[in-house]
């Protein structure tokens, strides 16, 4: 039994939330302050030279190359390579990346996925730098390291061997964000050598601060297709890998490289012949080299696909990206990796739309207990080491409701230190062990379906060697209410569907209310445009106009005073979250717009009715010249359609004499 004094908070260790290391309060790696160093260089007219990661073989690593080649390396700044260098040109894209001599496809595959998720990308790649204004040869990038966001400062001297990039090189000759970001990550890891072979799952976590899951494609889950599409819809980062030795990189006849990491960039379900086909889009960090089988760029399968799908999905270029069937994906690849700020990839198939994930984080030290040769994993140490208690309140036997991640922490400049075999026991109130998970990995994560009750997590190691760790416990709260603590992503407050993020919408409202208790149409316009601007897909349909926000406010304004209270805005926020999930689900080709058929499906998914005449008028009223509806207009349309549908129902149920059908009523009120 748990001791009477035990509670759901730990007796030892400390919670890391709110401490130094948040995206708003970054920890300075090596104590280096980017702004102070740049200001000092500018005042002296000097270009920054980083003494903590110098232009020297020590930053490369002693065993990456033969000794004679190490001493042939030259370091050059972008200003020495190009007359007009840029950090970014025409936005950040995975197609900017081409892997160099270093075997860091695992990191570049994660980086390729990061470029698709703006809410995470903006954390990693600060905008306050470049080669034009205040250039001083200094740049900085941010990574998540053991529960903290750290700011890594570098100089812009890049390594070259025989006139060629040793590291990643950009596809566009004067765009340098990939090379500089890779250098910052090498510094974080201790050297370029430490990037030569690694784990895609680790890089996904380092770029997001999230939690990851791995699926073996040799024994895949039966609902793999649904998992992929749900992960894509909920804006997860995804990658995959092939079996084989990463040092050899043998390219097969079908174009797939053995021992190589790839990015999963999309998943789609398209009509094909007399049914539907699940296809997966994958990108090779080499920037070239593609699958040559069915659904590849020039395969005959595309000839049987409707033109609108083919034009939206097929990019017939030798850029390393290709489509393949889900069946071929399982046969050619060994592992699938999915990562997000919360375990939204576990929410697929969940019929409840109000789930939220809470998080508790703890940092502490595990020490070996008395030697116990009977136990492989030193369970005898449980009595002298930390135990962490948590309570499960809700339970759905069909979906996981708890995720536990244990990460071993290496000291700075010791990133190449060998991982121990670590893991944890999960016990019930009567000390019965439910599960034990041990792996020789940096991050051990387990997902469970637990019934309501109190449980304990006991971290441990197989070796008799102490280690510092970060423990994170994610709990799914099915019955969400206003006071529950939910974890939001570091970017877009509503970026993950299936999360009712109470705390984030309140903070957003209060910020725009400017110390007041209500917001007007102008404040609502600023708020909504701030939200959609943080997401590439929702921003494609344009910004909210003042008139559209005035119309939205009128629909939600129960007091008819031209302002929204927090409670009224909460109702609007829940509708926005619901409509965003529907929009992404029905936008099959990821174009950022819905056509007339997709709009009809979206209306039905929202539980509303329509007919051919009303649908035609909705496209006239809310569509663009190409017959498409963007997210902004979709929101305005759905809010009005929902409100007017309920208005008709209330009038009819109230005994009012209505001499028209529901469709006639909606046709009247939705077009005027």
XYZ file of C-alpha atoms in Angstrom:
672
model
C 0.000 0.000 0.000
C 1.047 3.590 -0.446
C 2.245 5.223 2.732
C -0.482 7.299 4.477
C 1.573 10.443 4.012
C 1.958 9.919 0.287
C 0.156 12.220 -2.122
C -0.127 12.703 -5.847
C 2.806 15.102 -5.733
C 6.338 13.733 -5.380
C 8.117 13.620 -2.052
C 11.442 14.170 -3.785
C 12.382 15.968 -6.952
C 10.982 19.213 -8.258
C 8.522 20.183 -10.949
C 10.141 21.943 -13.872
C 7.144 23.849 -15.243
C 7.562 27.613 -14.947
C 11.301 27.417 -14.249
C 14.117 28.796 -16.347
C 14.109 27.049 -19.696
C 10.636 27.894 -20.945
C 10.332 29.346 -24.481
C 9.807 32.736 -22.838
C 12.706 32.353 -20.390
C 15.427 30.494 -22.274
C 18.486 29.001 -20.643
C 21.643 30.392 -22.238
C 23.838 27.524 -23.419
C 27.382 27.975 -22.075
C 26.108 31.191 -20.468
C 26.333 33.038 -23.816
C 23.869 35.886 -24.387
C 23.215 36.433 -28.089
C 22.176 40.088 -27.887
C 25.021 41.108 -25.602
C 27.642 39.357 -27.730
C 26.274 40.818 -30.971
C 26.130 44.320 -29.499
C 29.736 44.005 -28.329
C 30.898 42.871 -31.772
C 29.014 45.657 -33.527
C 30.434 48.310 -31.206
C 33.987 47.095 -31.916
C 33.483 46.427 -35.629
C 34.403 42.754 -35.193
C 32.950 39.496 -36.474
C 32.111 37.047 -33.691
C 34.442 34.091 -33.084
C 33.024 31.475 -30.738
C 35.683 30.271 -28.327
C 33.340 27.598 -26.924
C 32.915 25.940 -30.351
C 35.948 27.138 -32.300
C 36.862 26.770 -35.964
C 39.101 23.862 -35.045
C 39.246 20.072 -35.404
C 38.015 19.802 -31.796
C 34.591 20.971 -32.994
C 34.626 18.379 -35.778
C 35.580 15.445 -33.572
C 38.744 13.352 -33.626
C 37.288 10.247 -35.302
C 34.876 11.648 -37.889
C 37.566 11.733 -40.602
C 41.078 10.376 -41.094
C 43.629 12.612 -39.364
C 45.128 13.945 -42.607
C 41.662 15.068 -43.778
C 40.839 16.689 -40.446
C 43.712 19.086 -40.853
C 42.641 19.913 -44.416
C 39.334 21.370 -43.238
C 38.835 25.059 -43.933
C 36.299 27.289 -42.191
C 34.488 29.916 -44.258
C 31.816 32.455 -43.497
C 28.828 32.806 -45.855
C 30.013 36.336 -46.648
C 33.176 34.766 -48.082
C 31.140 32.367 -50.209
C 28.419 34.668 -51.551
C 28.140 38.355 -52.321
C 24.610 38.553 -50.959
C 24.001 35.742 -48.459
C 20.657 35.323 -46.705
C 19.584 33.342 -43.698
C 16.215 32.565 -45.353
C 14.952 33.168 -48.879
C 11.294 32.629 -49.788
C 10.458 30.968 -46.487
C 11.751 27.824 -44.788
C 11.209 24.532 -46.610
C 12.438 20.947 -46.422
C 13.555 21.380 -50.030
C 16.192 23.868 -48.799
C 18.090 20.938 -47.241
C 20.632 18.626 -48.891
C 22.609 16.286 -46.633
C 26.391 16.666 -46.679
C 29.223 14.286 -45.788
C 28.130 13.832 -42.168
C 25.756 10.935 -41.498
C 23.120 13.007 -39.737
C 20.113 12.009 -41.836
C 18.332 11.280 -38.524
C 18.572 14.930 -37.509
C 17.827 16.287 -40.997
C 14.761 14.042 -41.355
C 13.432 15.559 -38.121
C 14.344 19.023 -39.386
C 12.478 18.378 -42.628
C 9.362 17.565 -40.625
C 9.881 20.666 -38.480
C 9.657 22.918 -41.555
C 6.052 21.726 -42.019
C 4.975 22.724 -38.511
C 5.246 26.466 -38.097
C 4.206 26.430 -34.436
C 7.381 24.489 -33.572
C 9.671 26.014 -36.211
C 9.349 29.508 -34.753
C 10.666 28.239 -31.410
C 13.803 26.815 -33.023
C 14.606 29.503 -35.596
C 14.522 33.049 -34.137
C 13.710 35.885 -36.514
C 15.972 38.537 -34.943
C 19.048 37.762 -37.068
C 20.354 37.786 -40.598
C 23.081 39.000 -42.940
C 21.554 42.367 -43.741
C 20.880 44.363 -40.550
C 23.217 44.176 -37.542
C 25.309 41.410 -39.066
C 28.255 40.512 -36.838
C 28.974 36.903 -37.787
C 26.840 35.615 -34.894
C 23.617 33.566 -34.952
C 21.537 31.623 -32.451
C 19.043 28.727 -32.445
C 16.888 27.099 -29.795
C 16.556 23.453 -28.830
C 14.742 21.548 -26.098
C 17.181 19.779 -23.816
C 16.050 17.669 -20.859
C 12.966 19.719 -20.070
C 14.409 23.132 -20.882
C 14.566 25.318 -23.970
C 18.170 26.432 -24.471
C 19.506 29.207 -26.680
C 22.657 28.108 -28.546
C 24.949 30.828 -29.922
C 27.374 30.132 -32.797
C 29.625 32.017 -35.166
C 28.933 31.520 -38.879
C 32.222 29.851 -39.857
C 31.294 26.620 -41.670
C 33.579 23.608 -42.308
C 34.671 22.760 -45.871
C 36.734 19.833 -47.127
C 38.321 20.062 -50.583
C 36.064 22.999 -51.409
C 32.837 21.131 -50.512
C 30.508 21.495 -47.548
C 31.346 18.976 -44.866
C 27.966 19.604 -43.278
C 24.489 20.036 -44.756
C 24.429 22.360 -47.730
C 21.487 24.417 -48.961
C 19.858 23.780 -52.321
C 19.929 27.543 -52.946
C 23.539 28.705 -52.863
C 22.925 31.927 -50.911
C 20.528 30.545 -48.227
C 22.288 29.431 -45.054
C 19.722 28.567 -42.364
C 20.192 24.760 -42.757
C 23.982 24.896 -42.372
C 23.895 27.275 -39.420
C 21.120 25.435 -37.605
C 22.997 22.154 -38.040
C 26.129 23.782 -36.592
C 24.177 24.950 -33.539
C 22.839 21.418 -33.014
C 26.375 20.025 -33.377
C 27.511 22.440 -30.678
C 24.654 21.309 -28.419
C 25.715 17.682 -28.978
C 29.429 18.412 -28.410
C 30.800 18.076 -31.961
C 29.909 17.356 -35.590
C 31.159 13.834 -34.949
C 28.312 13.306 -32.491
C 25.833 13.949 -35.311
C 27.345 11.125 -37.371
C 24.744 8.528 -36.462
C 21.882 9.060 -34.060
C 18.220 8.508 -33.375
C 15.448 10.212 -35.299
C 13.205 9.941 -32.228
C 15.721 11.962 -30.162
C 15.910 14.740 -32.760
C 12.099 15.009 -32.983
C 11.954 15.563 -29.232
C 14.871 18.044 -29.251
C 13.142 20.192 -31.884
C 9.728 20.232 -30.200
C 10.008 19.471 -26.505
C 7.340 16.896 -27.211
C 6.697 13.225 -26.584
C 7.228 10.574 -29.240
C 5.954 7.129 -30.133
C 7.603 4.452 -32.277
C 5.793 1.826 -34.323
C 7.536 -1.230 -35.719
C 6.404 -1.616 -39.333
C 7.342 -5.280 -39.239
C 4.526 -5.751 -36.740
C 2.379 -2.663 -37.405
C -0.824 -1.780 -35.557
C -3.946 -2.830 -37.492
C -5.115 0.780 -37.792
C -1.813 2.182 -39.103
C -3.510 4.077 -41.937
C -5.820 5.871 -39.498
C -2.923 6.623 -37.156
C -0.943 8.237 -39.976
C -3.815 10.396 -41.169
C -4.748 11.399 -37.598
C -1.126 12.354 -36.869
C -0.958 14.378 -40.090
C -4.246 16.133 -39.316
C -3.194 16.989 -35.756
C 0.076 18.522 -37.040
C 2.464 15.957 -35.564
C 6.054 15.619 -36.704
C 6.723 12.272 -38.395
C 9.690 10.335 -39.667
C 10.596 6.800 -40.650
C 13.672 4.640 -41.102
C 14.906 1.642 -43.049
C 16.854 -1.299 -41.669
C 20.534 -1.781 -42.376
C 23.824 -0.197 -41.387
C 23.704 3.591 -41.403
C 27.415 3.731 -42.315
C 26.891 1.979 -45.659
C 23.720 3.582 -47.078
C 23.126 1.009 -49.821
C 20.592 2.222 -52.378
C 18.314 -0.557 -53.622
C 17.087 -0.877 -57.202
C 13.713 0.495 -56.145
C 15.373 3.724 -54.944
C 15.054 3.123 -51.190
C 18.258 3.585 -49.167
C 19.102 1.067 -46.457
C 20.100 2.283 -42.986
C 18.618 5.700 -43.724
C 16.156 8.109 -42.078
C 13.349 9.820 -43.992
C 10.644 12.384 -43.246
C 6.949 11.504 -43.503
C 5.445 14.659 -45.006
C 1.843 13.643 -45.632
C -0.823 10.972 -45.622
C -3.869 10.944 -47.892
C -6.867 8.823 -48.742
C -7.850 9.302 -52.378
C -10.469 7.745 -54.688
C -8.839 5.168 -56.950
C -10.545 2.858 -59.413
C -13.700 1.707 -57.594
C -12.503 2.327 -54.051
C -10.094 4.308 -51.912
C -6.316 4.203 -51.671
C -4.165 5.167 -48.669
C -0.882 6.725 -49.778
C 2.049 8.113 -47.798
C 4.339 10.979 -48.843
C 8.006 10.657 -47.858
C 11.068 12.892 -48.268
C 14.734 11.886 -48.469
C 17.128 14.298 -46.639
C 19.659 13.783 -49.428
C 17.461 16.093 -51.478
C 17.349 13.490 -54.269
C 16.896 9.754 -54.631
C 13.300 8.557 -54.735
C 11.123 5.444 -54.660
C 10.664 3.965 -58.151
C 7.697 1.681 -57.473
C 3.907 2.207 -57.525
C 2.751 5.787 -56.820
C 6.206 7.232 -57.512
C 6.405 10.411 -59.599
C 6.058 8.790 -63.029
C 4.104 5.677 -62.107
C 0.988 4.774 -64.155
C -1.184 4.741 -60.995
C -1.483 8.528 -61.173
C -3.169 8.241 -64.581
C -6.175 6.655 -62.853
C -6.513 9.482 -60.293
C -8.936 12.383 -60.742
C -7.118 15.487 -62.045
C -7.946 17.613 -58.980
C -6.235 15.099 -56.674
C -3.315 14.540 -59.020
C -2.667 18.264 -59.410
C -2.890 18.865 -55.671
C -0.702 15.966 -54.554
C 1.819 15.128 -57.278
C 5.080 17.097 -57.452
C 7.040 15.534 -60.306
C 10.550 16.691 -59.440
C 13.802 15.032 -58.418
C 13.698 16.655 -54.985
C 13.774 13.530 -52.833
C 10.021 13.490 -52.160
C 7.688 10.747 -53.349
C 4.398 8.959 -52.661
C 3.972 5.257 -52.015
C 1.126 3.005 -50.914
C 0.694 2.206 -47.235
C 1.355 -1.459 -48.061
C 4.707 -0.679 -49.735
C 5.536 1.697 -46.888
C 5.244 -1.169 -44.398
C 7.351 -3.455 -46.584
C 10.174 -0.994 -47.316
C 10.538 0.762 -43.953
C 11.206 -0.636 -40.494
C 10.085 2.092 -38.083
C 7.611 4.965 -37.946
C 8.180 7.832 -35.484
C 5.487 10.334 -34.459
C 5.995 13.297 -32.115
C 3.900 16.168 -30.782
C 3.797 18.427 -27.743
C 1.173 16.117 -26.243
C 0.329 12.510 -27.243
C -2.381 13.492 -29.735
C -1.362 10.538 -31.885
C -3.066 8.374 -29.254
C -6.391 10.172 -29.758
C -7.288 8.628 -33.107
C -10.571 6.773 -32.937
C -11.553 8.627 -29.779
C -15.199 9.559 -30.070
C -14.906 12.248 -27.400
C -13.922 15.691 -28.656
C -13.168 17.258 -25.266
C -10.054 15.404 -24.163
C -7.100 17.324 -22.769
C -3.654 16.095 -21.772
C -2.110 17.316 -18.525
C 1.595 17.096 -17.776
C 3.725 16.769 -14.647
C 7.516 16.952 -15.041
C 10.174 16.007 -12.484
C 13.977 16.128 -12.441
C 15.958 14.065 -9.964
C 18.856 11.679 -9.381
C 18.574 7.881 -9.290
C 21.119 6.021 -7.179
C 21.720 2.253 -6.937
C 20.318 0.606 -3.826
C 21.703 -2.413 -2.039
C 22.972 -4.964 -4.568
C 20.324 -7.523 -5.428
C 21.508 -10.299 -7.730
C 18.026 -11.759 -7.816
C 16.714 -8.679 -9.592
C 18.094 -7.616 -12.917
C 16.808 -4.055 -12.527
C 17.665 -3.254 -8.904
C 14.100 -3.035 -7.650
C 15.574 -3.022 -4.181
C 16.468 0.601 -4.807
C 12.782 1.549 -4.962
C 12.650 2.133 -1.224
C 15.503 4.642 -1.303
C 14.768 6.309 -4.651
C 12.019 8.699 -5.748
C 8.506 7.457 -6.436
C 6.044 9.640 -8.280
C 2.317 9.280 -7.756
C -0.423 10.235 -10.157
C -4.181 9.820 -10.242
C -6.291 8.715 -13.185
C -9.847 10.058 -13.101
C -11.266 8.949 -16.453
C -11.074 5.795 -18.480
C -11.912 4.709 -22.010
C -10.955 1.054 -22.572
C -10.387 1.698 -26.283
C -7.738 4.437 -26.080
C -4.571 5.072 -24.082
C -4.986 7.633 -21.323
C -1.488 7.749 -19.786
C 1.934 8.318 -21.358
C 5.123 8.116 -19.308
C 8.484 9.305 -20.604
C 11.772 8.826 -18.741
C 14.868 10.541 -20.139
C 18.407 10.229 -18.839
C 20.302 13.494 -18.692
C 23.908 13.854 -19.792
C 26.051 16.732 -18.598
C 26.850 19.554 -21.020
C 29.781 18.674 -23.286
C 29.128 14.977 -22.506
C 26.494 14.295 -25.149
C 28.465 11.334 -26.491
C 28.296 9.632 -23.103
C 26.941 6.102 -23.381
C 23.277 5.593 -22.547
C 22.458 3.383 -19.597
C 19.692 0.802 -19.701
C 16.957 2.724 -17.925
C 13.256 2.305 -17.345
C 10.521 2.336 -14.735
C 8.002 0.274 -12.840
C 4.346 1.260 -12.669
C 2.626 0.096 -9.504
C -0.875 0.234 -8.045
C -1.911 1.380 -4.575
C -1.255 -2.090 -3.198
C 2.262 -2.081 -4.733
C 1.395 -4.569 -7.464
C 3.643 -4.023 -10.486
C 1.510 -3.405 -13.588
C 4.290 -2.874 -16.072
C 8.041 -2.527 -16.328
C 9.842 -1.053 -19.322
C 13.631 -0.986 -19.732
C 15.668 -0.016 -22.785
C 19.178 1.149 -23.550
C 18.069 4.490 -24.921
C 18.100 8.155 -23.997
C 14.300 8.284 -23.820
C 12.076 5.407 -22.690
C 8.374 6.032 -23.283
C 5.386 3.836 -22.533
C 1.661 4.252 -23.250
C -1.043 2.674 -21.131
C -4.762 2.246 -20.658
C -5.349 2.626 -16.911
C -8.620 2.490 -15.010
C -9.393 5.250 -12.465
C -7.156 5.091 -9.408
C -3.810 6.150 -7.956
C -0.548 4.815 -9.371
C 3.180 5.235 -8.786
C 6.095 5.469 -11.230
C 9.444 4.205 -9.965
C 12.429 5.134 -12.208
C 15.379 2.751 -12.168
C 18.456 1.577 -14.069
C 19.728 -1.876 -14.925
C 23.309 -0.877 -14.093
C 24.525 -0.071 -10.602
C 25.304 3.453 -11.673
C 23.516 6.633 -10.692
C 22.010 8.900 -13.321
C 20.080 12.146 -13.476
C 16.712 11.941 -15.169
C 13.690 13.841 -16.401
C 10.361 12.111 -15.816
C 7.220 13.295 -17.610
C 3.748 11.937 -16.884
C 1.005 12.794 -19.402
C -2.574 12.071 -18.307
C -5.611 12.308 -20.547
C -8.547 14.057 -18.893
C -11.628 12.873 -20.724
C -14.173 14.925 -18.775
C -12.568 18.302 -19.320
C -13.830 21.217 -17.262
C -12.849 24.863 -16.911
C -10.529 24.316 -13.941
C -8.539 21.382 -15.277
C -4.899 22.018 -16.152
C -4.244 21.188 -19.780
C -0.990 21.295 -21.659
C -0.909 23.398 -24.787
C 1.649 23.397 -27.543
C 4.274 26.179 -27.522
C 2.838 27.683 -30.681
C -0.709 28.019 -31.952
C -3.064 27.791 -28.949
C -5.537 25.642 -30.898
C -2.987 23.791 -32.983
C -4.023 20.344 -31.742
C -7.571 19.230 -32.408
C -9.280 17.146 -29.725
C -7.881 19.414 -27.029
C -10.079 21.855 -25.202
C -7.407 24.214 -24.056
C -9.108 26.308 -21.395
C -6.076 28.030 -19.951
C -4.759 29.131 -23.353
C -7.981 30.742 -24.589
C -8.363 32.613 -21.287
C -4.828 33.993 -21.535
C -5.437 34.993 -25.150
C -8.704 36.722 -24.269
C -7.265 38.633 -21.314
C -4.279 39.800 -23.344
C -6.499 41.322 -26.014
C -9.048 42.623 -23.503
C -6.279 44.940 -22.246
C -7.154 44.783 -18.560
C -10.879 44.847 -19.315
C -13.489 42.131 -18.906
C -14.823 42.172 -22.489
C -13.572 42.564 -26.067
C -15.103 44.449 -28.986
C -15.072 43.618 -32.711
C -11.722 45.335 -33.282
C -10.062 43.386 -30.467
C -11.674 40.172 -31.712
C -10.255 40.877 -35.170
C -6.723 41.270 -33.776
C -7.104 38.097 -31.717
C -8.389 35.891 -34.543
C -5.801 37.156 -37.018
C -3.032 36.497 -34.481
C -4.259 32.912 -34.169
C -4.566 32.106 -37.875
C -1.293 33.845 -38.756
C 0.568 31.229 -36.705
C -0.583 28.403 -38.955
C 0.313 28.134 -42.623
C -2.842 26.280 -43.656
C -5.406 28.477 -41.888
C -3.696 31.667 -43.073
C -4.007 30.739 -46.766
C -7.671 31.787 -46.793
C -6.902 35.356 -45.778
C -7.305 37.471 -42.663
C -10.513 38.238 -40.780
C -11.932 41.601 -41.801
C -13.512 44.019 -39.324
C -16.957 43.410 -40.846
C -16.616 39.625 -40.565
C -15.591 39.941 -36.914
C -18.493 42.271 -36.251
C -20.775 39.603 -37.738
C -19.183 36.850 -35.619
C -19.522 38.969 -32.504
C -23.209 39.618 -33.226
C -23.848 35.870 -33.413
C -22.131 35.181 -30.053
C -23.197 38.362 -28.195
C -25.910 37.084 -25.844
C -26.179 40.445 -24.074
C -26.557 42.425 -27.325
C -24.086 45.076 -26.175
C -21.525 44.810 -28.962
C -18.920 43.067 -26.764
C -17.982 39.519 -25.795
C -17.474 38.370 -22.228
C -14.965 35.627 -21.377
C -17.830 33.131 -21.158
C -19.163 34.148 -24.595
C -15.646 34.007 -26.054
C -15.192 30.548 -24.510
C -18.222 29.364 -26.490
C -16.751 30.900 -29.658
C -13.365 29.285 -28.963
C -14.894 25.836 -28.632
C -16.657 26.352 -31.965
C -13.430 27.546 -33.600
C -11.550 24.477 -32.335
C -14.320 22.182 -33.575
C -14.490 23.832 -37.011
C -10.714 23.811 -37.378
C -10.606 20.055 -36.770
C -13.381 19.527 -39.320
C -11.669 21.838 -41.829
C -8.353 19.956 -41.675
C -10.089 16.599 -41.812
C -12.076 17.471 -44.938
C -9.264 19.379 -46.679
C -8.015 16.118 -48.143
C -5.359 17.594 -50.427
C -3.966 19.982 -47.805
C -4.613 22.977 -50.065
C -5.902 25.240 -47.297
C -9.319 25.439 -49.002
C -12.497 23.378 -49.296
C -14.225 22.760 -52.606
C -17.997 22.336 -52.818
C -17.909 18.586 -52.131
C -15.574 19.042 -49.157
C -17.768 21.855 -47.825
C -20.804 19.577 -47.985
C -18.908 16.881 -46.074
C -17.773 19.467 -43.498
C -21.328 20.663 -42.895
C -22.470 17.075 -42.379
C -19.520 16.418 -40.047
C -20.702 19.362 -37.938
C -24.115 17.709 -37.595
C -25.900 20.260 -39.808
C -28.042 19.863 -42.909
C -27.869 21.306 -46.403
C -29.219 20.722 -49.895
C -28.051 21.494 -53.434
C -29.657 24.947 -53.559
C -28.312 26.033 -50.162
C -24.856 24.662 -50.964
C -24.758 26.666 -54.185
C -25.683 29.854 -52.326
C -23.106 29.201 -49.621
C -20.367 28.942 -52.251
C -21.584 32.187 -53.827
C -21.675 33.932 -50.445
C -18.518 32.561 -48.833
C -16.401 31.118 -51.685
C -13.732 32.795 -53.798
C -13.589 33.167 -57.565
C -12.266 29.622 -57.929
C -15.164 28.109 -56.019
C -13.175 27.450 -52.829
C -13.745 28.338 -49.184
C -10.772 29.222 -46.968
C -10.656 28.766 -43.215
C -11.703 32.349 -42.392
C -14.831 32.188 -44.577
C -15.544 28.633 -43.441
C -15.668 29.813 -39.823
C -18.024 32.696 -40.674
C -20.237 30.356 -42.700
C -20.417 27.617 -40.065
C -21.078 29.964 -37.147
C -23.964 31.569 -38.990
C -25.312 28.254 -40.295
C -25.218 26.697 -36.838
C -26.841 29.715 -35.171
C -29.607 30.032 -37.758
C -30.311 26.289 -37.721
C -30.856 26.430 -33.982
C -32.911 29.620 -34.325
C -35.313 27.845 -36.705
C -35.511 24.844 -34.411
C -36.280 27.038 -31.388
C -38.978 28.943 -33.274
C -40.594 25.721 -34.453
C -40.470 24.113 -31.020
C -41.823 27.281 -29.430
C -45.059 27.018 -31.336
C -44.390 29.896 -33.756
C -46.276 29.776 -37.015
C -43.579 29.187 -39.657
C -44.796 28.783 -43.215
C -41.460 27.623 -44.678
C -39.190 24.603 -44.427
C -35.854 24.612 -42.650
C -34.020 24.704 -45.998
C -36.113 27.671 -47.198
C -35.362 29.465 -43.927
C -31.609 28.785 -44.204
C -31.545 29.784 -47.858
C -33.063 33.115 -46.854
C -30.847 33.896 -43.875
C -27.553 32.470 -45.173
C -27.364 34.416 -48.441
C -28.629 37.783 -47.224
